[in-house]
Structure formats: C-alpha cells, structure tokens
PDB file of C-alpha atoms in Angstrom:
ATOM      1  CA  MET A  16     -14.880  22.571  -7.211  1.00  0.00           C
ATOM      2  CA  MET A  17     -17.777  22.207  -9.620  1.00  0.00           C
ATOM      3  CA  ALA A  18     -20.439  19.628  -8.897  1.00  0.00           C
ATOM      4  CA  GLY A  19     -19.571  16.355 -10.569  1.00  0.00           C
ATOM      5  CA  SER A  20     -15.880  17.113 -10.981  1.00  0.00           C
ATOM      6  CA  GLY A  21     -15.038  14.751  -8.112  1.00  0.00           C
ATOM      7  CA  GLU A  22     -17.019  11.995  -9.792  1.00  0.00           C
ATOM      8  CA  ARG A  23     -15.265  12.680 -13.115  1.00  0.00           C
ATOM      9  CA  ALA A  24     -11.901  12.531 -11.336  1.00  0.00           C
ATOM     10  CA  ALA A  25     -12.882   9.208  -9.712  1.00  0.00           C
ATOM     11  CA  ARG A  26     -13.907   7.793 -13.127  1.00  0.00           C
ATOM     12  CA  ALA A  27     -10.627   8.996 -14.656  1.00  0.00           C
ATOM     13  CA  PHE A  28      -8.695   7.385 -11.808  1.00  0.00           C
ATOM     14  CA  ALA A  29     -10.598   4.118 -12.219  1.00  0.00           C
ATOM     15  CA  HIS A  30      -9.851   4.143 -15.954  1.00  0.00           C
ATOM     16  CA  SER A  31      -6.140   4.724 -15.286  1.00  0.00           C
ATOM     17  CA  LEU A  32      -6.083   1.987 -12.659  1.00  0.00           C
ATOM     18  CA  ARG A  33      -7.755  -0.459 -15.070  1.00  0.00           C
ATOM     19  CA  SER A  34      -5.093   0.371 -17.660  1.00  0.00           C
ATOM     20  CA  ILE A  35      -2.239  -0.131 -15.201  1.00  0.00           C
ATOM     21  CA  ILE A  36      -3.564  -3.345 -13.678  1.00  0.00           C
ATOM     22  CA  GLY A  37      -4.536  -4.659 -17.092  1.00  0.00           C
ATOM     23  CA  SER A  38      -1.063  -4.062 -18.532  1.00  0.00           C
ATOM     24  CA  VAL A  39       0.635  -5.578 -15.480  1.00  0.00           C
ATOM     25  CA  ALA A  40      -1.642  -8.614 -15.582  1.00  0.00           C
ATOM     26  CA  ALA A  41      -1.045  -9.028 -19.322  1.00  0.00           C
ATOM     27  CA  GLY A  42       2.706  -9.185 -18.662  1.00  0.00           C
ATOM     28  CA  GLY A  43       2.604 -12.682 -17.271  1.00  0.00           C
ATOM     29  CA  ARG A  44       0.439 -15.375 -15.836  1.00  0.00           C
ATOM     30  CA  GLY A  45      -0.264 -14.821 -12.164  1.00  0.00           C
ATOM     31  CA  CYS A  46       1.095 -11.302 -12.339  1.00  0.00           C
ATOM     32  CA  SER A  47      -0.504  -8.824  -9.942  1.00  0.00           C
ATOM     33  CA  ALA A  48      -0.466  -5.145  -9.182  1.00  0.00           C
ATOM     34  CA  MET A  49       0.489  -3.843  -5.768  1.00  0.00           C
ATOM     35  CA  LEU A  50      -0.538  -0.672  -3.965  1.00  0.00           C
ATOM     36  CA  ALA A  51       1.875   0.469  -1.259  1.00  0.00           C
ATOM     37  CA  VAL A  52      -0.235   1.922   1.545  1.00  0.00           C
ATOM     38  CA  SER A  53       0.990   3.856   4.578  1.00  0.00           C
ATOM     39  CA  GLY A  54      -2.381   4.416   6.200  1.00  0.00           C
ATOM     40  CA  GLY A  55      -2.128   8.173   5.768  1.00  0.00           C
ATOM     41  CA  VAL A  56      -4.819  10.273   4.137  1.00  0.00           C
ATOM     42  CA  ASP A  57      -3.339  10.133   0.615  1.00  0.00           C
ATOM     43  CA  SER A  58      -2.849   6.376   0.491  1.00  0.00           C
ATOM     44  CA  MET A  59      -6.245   5.669   2.059  1.00  0.00           C
ATOM     45  CA  ALA A  60      -7.843   7.949  -0.564  1.00  0.00           C
ATOM     46  CA  LEU A  61      -5.998   5.892  -3.203  1.00  0.00           C
ATOM     47  CA  CYS A  62      -7.474   2.717  -1.688  1.00  0.00           C
ATOM     48  CA  LEU A  63     -10.965   4.204  -1.626  1.00  0.00           C
ATOM     49  CA  LEU A  64     -10.753   5.144  -5.300  1.00  0.00           C
ATOM     50  CA  ALA A  65      -9.183   1.789  -6.189  1.00  0.00           C
ATOM     51  CA  SER A  66     -11.968  -0.046  -4.359  1.00  0.00           C
ATOM     52  CA  ARG A  67     -14.481   1.621  -6.659  1.00  0.00           C
ATOM     53  CA  ALA A  68     -12.670   0.535  -9.825  1.00  0.00           C
ATOM     54  CA  ASP A  69     -13.482  -2.517 -11.900  1.00  0.00           C
ATOM     55  CA  ARG A  70     -13.883  -5.428  -9.421  1.00  0.00           C
ATOM     56  CA  ARG A  71     -12.577  -8.020 -11.889  1.00  0.00           C
ATOM     57  CA  LEU A  72      -9.297  -6.149 -12.293  1.00  0.00           C
ATOM     58  CA  LEU A  73      -9.132  -5.196  -8.628  1.00  0.00           C
ATOM     59  CA  ARG A  74      -8.992  -8.883  -7.691  1.00  0.00           C
ATOM     60  CA  GLN A  75      -5.557  -8.872  -9.332  1.00  0.00           C
ATOM     61  CA  ALA A  76      -4.287  -6.146  -6.994  1.00  0.00           C
ATOM     62  CA  VAL A  77      -3.173  -6.261  -3.385  1.00  0.00           C
ATOM     63  CA  ALA A  78      -2.469  -3.455  -0.935  1.00  0.00           C
ATOM     64  CA  VAL A  79       0.736  -3.891   1.051  1.00  0.00           C
ATOM     65  CA  VAL A  80       1.362  -2.172   4.382  1.00  0.00           C
ATOM     66  CA  VAL A  81       4.935  -2.139   5.686  1.00  0.00           C
ATOM     67  CA  ASP A  82       5.464  -2.632   9.402  1.00  0.00           C
ATOM     68  CA  HIS A  83       8.875  -1.150  10.191  1.00  0.00           C
ATOM     69  CA  GLY A  84       8.769  -2.654  13.677  1.00  0.00           C
ATOM     70  CA  LEU A  85      10.672   0.199  15.285  1.00  0.00           C
ATOM     71  CA  ARG A  86       7.957   1.232  17.718  1.00  0.00           C
ATOM     72  CA  PRO A  87       6.071  -1.185  19.957  1.00  0.00           C
ATOM     73  CA  GLU A  88       2.739  -0.071  18.454  1.00  0.00           C
ATOM     74  CA  SER A  89       3.797  -0.342  14.792  1.00  0.00           C
ATOM     75  CA  SER A  90       2.401  -3.881  14.348  1.00  0.00           C
ATOM     76  CA  ASP A  91      -0.996  -2.864  15.747  1.00  0.00           C
ATOM     77  CA  GLU A  92      -1.051   0.234  13.516  1.00  0.00           C
ATOM     78  CA  ALA A  93      -0.226  -1.804  10.415  1.00  0.00           C
ATOM     79  CA  ALA A  94      -2.933  -4.340  11.290  1.00  0.00           C
ATOM     80  CA  GLN A  95      -5.475  -1.523  11.695  1.00  0.00           C
ATOM     81  CA  VAL A  96      -4.579  -0.132   8.258  1.00  0.00           C
ATOM     82  CA  VAL A  97      -5.042  -3.599   6.715  1.00  0.00           C
ATOM     83  CA  GLU A  98      -8.417  -3.921   8.440  1.00  0.00           C
ATOM     84  CA  ASN A  99      -9.509  -0.535   7.056  1.00  0.00           C
ATOM     85  CA  ILE A 100      -8.431  -1.535   3.548  1.00  0.00           C
ATOM     86  CA  GLN A 101     -10.248  -4.869   3.791  1.00  0.00           C
ATOM     87  CA  ARG A 102     -13.428  -3.039   4.823  1.00  0.00           C
ATOM     88  CA  LEU A 103     -13.233  -1.389   1.393  1.00  0.00           C
ATOM     89  CA  GLY A 104     -13.333  -4.867  -0.166  1.00  0.00           C
ATOM     90  CA  MET A 105      -9.661  -4.974  -1.146  1.00  0.00           C
ATOM     91  CA  ARG A 106      -7.052  -7.618  -0.457  1.00  0.00           C
ATOM     92  CA  ALA A 107      -4.347  -6.359   1.895  1.00  0.00           C
ATOM     93  CA  LEU A 108      -1.418  -7.720   3.837  1.00  0.00           C
ATOM     94  CA  VAL A 109       1.340  -6.589   6.184  1.00  0.00           C
ATOM     95  CA  LYS A 110       5.022  -7.096   5.440  1.00  0.00           C
ATOM     96  CA  ARG A 111       7.317  -6.582   8.423  1.00  0.00           C
ATOM     97  CA  ILE A 112      10.887  -5.424   7.842  1.00  0.00           C
ATOM     98  CA  ASP A 113      13.540  -7.695   9.285  1.00  0.00           C
ATOM     99  CA  TRP A 114      16.253  -5.182  10.123  1.00  0.00           C
ATOM    100  CA  THR A 115      18.701  -7.991  10.924  1.00  0.00           C
ATOM    101  CA  SER A 116      18.523  -9.530   7.442  1.00  0.00           C
ATOM    102  CA  SER A 117      21.542  -9.467   5.159  1.00  0.00           C
ATOM    103  CA  ALA A 118      19.617  -7.299   2.659  1.00  0.00           C
ATOM    104  CA  ALA A 119      18.948  -4.610   5.281  1.00  0.00           C
ATOM    105  CA  THR A 120      22.557  -4.730   6.475  1.00  0.00           C
ATOM    106  CA  ALA A 121      23.858  -4.486   2.898  1.00  0.00           C
ATOM    107  CA  CYS A 122      22.057  -1.151   2.483  1.00  0.00           C
ATOM    108  CA  SER A 123      23.839   0.355   5.470  1.00  0.00           C
ATOM    109  CA  ASP A 124      27.363   1.470   6.315  1.00  0.00           C
ATOM    110  CA  HIS A 125      26.833  -0.110   9.732  1.00  0.00           C
ATOM    111  CA  SER A 126      26.955  -3.785  10.669  1.00  0.00           C
ATOM    112  CA  THR A 127      23.537  -3.264  12.271  1.00  0.00           C
ATOM    113  CA  PRO A 128      21.029  -1.261  10.194  1.00  0.00           C
ATOM    114  CA  GLN A 129      20.077   2.064  11.735  1.00  0.00           C
ATOM    115  CA  PRO A 130      16.880   3.163   9.957  1.00  0.00           C
ATOM    116  CA  GLN A 131      16.514   6.160  12.273  1.00  0.00           C
ATOM    117  CA  LEU A 132      19.483   7.672  10.374  1.00  0.00           C
ATOM    118  CA  LEU A 133      17.438   7.758   7.161  1.00  0.00           C
ATOM    119  CA  SER A 134      16.175  11.186   6.198  1.00  0.00           C
ATOM    120  CA  ASN A 135      12.473  11.729   6.901  1.00  0.00           C
ATOM    121  CA  PHE A 136      12.175   8.430   8.749  1.00  0.00           C
ATOM    122  CA  GLU A 137       8.812   8.113  10.522  1.00  0.00           C
TER     123      GLU A 137
END
C-alpha cells in the first residue's frame, strides 16, 4: 500500500459516515445512527474509523453490542467490547437477547427458541 493511502481511505470513510449519519439525523428529530459491533477485528476497525469522524455527528451515533447469553462468559465479553468502544470516545451499550420472549419464539419452529440450530451461530 502506498504511503498515505490508509489516511485517504480513513478520510473517505469519515466522509461517508458523515453523509450516512447526517441523512439519518435529518430524517427526524431525535433520530440516531447505530453501529452493530461484534468485537471482532472488522467491527472494531469500523469503530476506530468512526471515532475519528466528525465529533458533532458522532454524538448522534451509538454502538450496540449484542449479548446472546448462551455462554456463561458472553455478558463479560460484551461488557469488555463496550469498554473498548468507550475508550475510543464513542457511546456504546449492550443489548441482551431474551430467548424466552414471544418475538424470539415466533421466529422459531420450536416452542423454545434454539439459536444453536441457526447456521453459523457463534
């Protein structure tokens, strides 16, 4: 990669993010943009680039980490991801899936949701 191409890519990303957040925010009062973050390399790179975008627009965005709750350590892992995102100066929160909810059950052929049957789960 040529010197400076990473910086140009970061500027292009920041410009695109400003456009997206700006158009979402213009859609309604109190409207925000959301970044879904897994904590993996790709989504943390997205957070790093987003944290370097326009701070005024970034205040309108929030990173959301989903805690699937299927492993005992999943809550701690989700909390660690949120902490890492917050260190970048971004707002972040954890949303835990309630697998017993009617919405989760409605998406399944079983009376009790079985997320482990989903392809590529975990």
